[in-house]
Coordinates of C-alpha atoms in Angstrom, one line a residue:
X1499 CA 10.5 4.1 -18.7
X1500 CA 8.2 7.0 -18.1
X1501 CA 9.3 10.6 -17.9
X1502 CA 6.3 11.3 -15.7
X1503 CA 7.0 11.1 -11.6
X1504 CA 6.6 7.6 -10.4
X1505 CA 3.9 9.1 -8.5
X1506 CA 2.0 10.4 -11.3
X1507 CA 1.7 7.2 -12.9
X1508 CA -1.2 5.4 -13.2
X1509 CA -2.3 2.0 -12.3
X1510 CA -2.1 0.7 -15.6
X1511 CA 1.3 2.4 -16.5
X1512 CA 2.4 1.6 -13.0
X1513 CA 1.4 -1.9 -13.8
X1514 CA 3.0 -2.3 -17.2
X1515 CA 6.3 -1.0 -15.8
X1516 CA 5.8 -3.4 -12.9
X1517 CA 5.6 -6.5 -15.5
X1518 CA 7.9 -5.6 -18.1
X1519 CA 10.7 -4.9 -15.4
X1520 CA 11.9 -2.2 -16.2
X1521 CA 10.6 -0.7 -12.8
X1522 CA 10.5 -3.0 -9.2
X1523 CA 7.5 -2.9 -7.0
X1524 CA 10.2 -2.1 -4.4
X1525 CA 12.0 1.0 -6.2
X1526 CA 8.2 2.1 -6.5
X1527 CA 7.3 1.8 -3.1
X1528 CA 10.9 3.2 -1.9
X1529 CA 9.7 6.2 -4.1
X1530 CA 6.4 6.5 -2.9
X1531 CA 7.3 6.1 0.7
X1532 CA 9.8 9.0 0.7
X1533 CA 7.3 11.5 -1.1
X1534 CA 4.8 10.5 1.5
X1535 CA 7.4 11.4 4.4
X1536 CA 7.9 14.4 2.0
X1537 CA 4.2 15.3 1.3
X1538 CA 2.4 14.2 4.3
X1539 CA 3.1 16.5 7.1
X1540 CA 1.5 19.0 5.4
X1541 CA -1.4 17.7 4.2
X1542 CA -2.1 15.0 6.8
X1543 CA -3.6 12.0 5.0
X1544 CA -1.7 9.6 6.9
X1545 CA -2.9 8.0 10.1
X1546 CA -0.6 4.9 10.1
X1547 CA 2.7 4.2 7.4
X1548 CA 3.8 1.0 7.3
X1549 CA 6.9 1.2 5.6
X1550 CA 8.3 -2.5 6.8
X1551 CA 5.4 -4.2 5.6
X1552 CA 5.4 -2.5 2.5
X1553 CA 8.9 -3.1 1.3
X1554 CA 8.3 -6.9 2.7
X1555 CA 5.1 -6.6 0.6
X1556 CA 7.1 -5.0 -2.3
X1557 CA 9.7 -8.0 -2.2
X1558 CA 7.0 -10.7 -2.6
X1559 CA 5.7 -8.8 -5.3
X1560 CA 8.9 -8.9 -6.9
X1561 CA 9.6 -12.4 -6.8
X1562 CA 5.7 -13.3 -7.8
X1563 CA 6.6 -11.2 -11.1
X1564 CA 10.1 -12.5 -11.8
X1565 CA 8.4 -16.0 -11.7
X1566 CA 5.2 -15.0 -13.9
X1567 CA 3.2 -15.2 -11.5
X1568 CA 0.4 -12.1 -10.3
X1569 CA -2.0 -10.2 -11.6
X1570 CA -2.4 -6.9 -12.8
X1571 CA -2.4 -5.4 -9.2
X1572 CA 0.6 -7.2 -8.2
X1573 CA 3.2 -4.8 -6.8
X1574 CA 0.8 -2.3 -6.7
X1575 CA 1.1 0.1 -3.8
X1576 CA -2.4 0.4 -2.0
X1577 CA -3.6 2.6 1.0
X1578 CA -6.9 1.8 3.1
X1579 CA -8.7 3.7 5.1
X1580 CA -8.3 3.5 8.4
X1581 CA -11.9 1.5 8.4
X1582 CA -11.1 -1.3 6.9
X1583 CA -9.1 -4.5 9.4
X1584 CA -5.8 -5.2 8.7
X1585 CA -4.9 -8.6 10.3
X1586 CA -1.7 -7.1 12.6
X1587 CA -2.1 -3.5 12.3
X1588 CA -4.0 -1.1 14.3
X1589 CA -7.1 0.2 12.8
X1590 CA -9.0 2.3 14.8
X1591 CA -12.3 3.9 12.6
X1592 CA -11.0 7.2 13.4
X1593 CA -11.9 6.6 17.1
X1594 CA -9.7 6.9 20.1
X1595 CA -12.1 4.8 21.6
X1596 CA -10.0 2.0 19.4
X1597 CA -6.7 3.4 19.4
X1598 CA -4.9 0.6 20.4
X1599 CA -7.0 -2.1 17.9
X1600 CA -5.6 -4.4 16.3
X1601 CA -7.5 -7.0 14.4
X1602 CA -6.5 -11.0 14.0
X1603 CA -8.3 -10.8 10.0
X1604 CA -8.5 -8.8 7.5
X1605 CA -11.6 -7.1 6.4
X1606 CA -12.6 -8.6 2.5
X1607 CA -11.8 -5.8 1.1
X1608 CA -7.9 -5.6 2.7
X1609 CA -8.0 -9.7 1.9
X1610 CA -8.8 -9.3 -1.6
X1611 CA -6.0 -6.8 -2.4
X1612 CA -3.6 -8.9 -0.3
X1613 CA -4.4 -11.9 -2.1
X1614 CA -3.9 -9.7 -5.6
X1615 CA -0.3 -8.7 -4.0
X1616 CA -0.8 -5.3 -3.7
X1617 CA 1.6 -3.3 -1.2
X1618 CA 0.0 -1.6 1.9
X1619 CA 1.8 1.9 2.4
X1620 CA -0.3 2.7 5.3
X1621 CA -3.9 3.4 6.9
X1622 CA -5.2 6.8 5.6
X1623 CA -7.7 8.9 8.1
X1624 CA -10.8 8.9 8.1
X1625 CA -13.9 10.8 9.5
X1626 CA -14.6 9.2 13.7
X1627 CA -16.7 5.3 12.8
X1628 CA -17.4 6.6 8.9

């Protein structure tokens, strides 16, 4: 495995680890969900982590992967900002005229990287109806 800090690796290295199993998508979200409780309160990128989901996420990954199954983004941990609708989980445009949304659907955009098992870690802020 990598010398480099899980969360310096790339997609592709992240993705290659992923595959050859010599890394799980949940020790990578574990990681990256600690260095965001680390990290975050400083530099505030964070609206929304969704830890549960993720390691749930993470798990599914896993077992896609142990059956040969998934892409290249499988067990990928993702963030969206928070303008994009994520069937279940508030998302707000960066309004607190929204702050207690919470869509039915996902937009395409979170779909797409659902459907290419990619984790969610969390809705990231954005700028008020960017």
């Amino acid at each position: 495995m990598s010398s480099k800090p899980l969360h310096f690796l790339t997609i592709a290295e992240a993705s290659e680890l992923l595959r050859s199993r010599a890394l799980s998508a949940v020790e990578l979200t574990e990681h990256l969900l600690a260095r965001i409780e680390a990290v975050d309160p400083t530099v505030n990128s964070y609206l929304l982590v969704t830890a549960e989901r993720a390691l749930d996420d993470a798990r599914s990954a896993d077992a896609a992967i142990a059956k040969g199954e998934g892409g290249p983004l499988c067990g990928i941990p993702v963030a969206l900002k928070d303008i994009y609708d994520t069937a279940g989980i508030r998302t707000t445009s960066g309004s607190h005229l929204h702050a207690d949304r919470v869509p039915a659907a996902d937009s395409v955009c979170a779909a797409r990287l659902r459907e290419a098992g990619t984790v969610l870690l969390g809705k990231l802020q954005t700028h008020e109806f960017a």
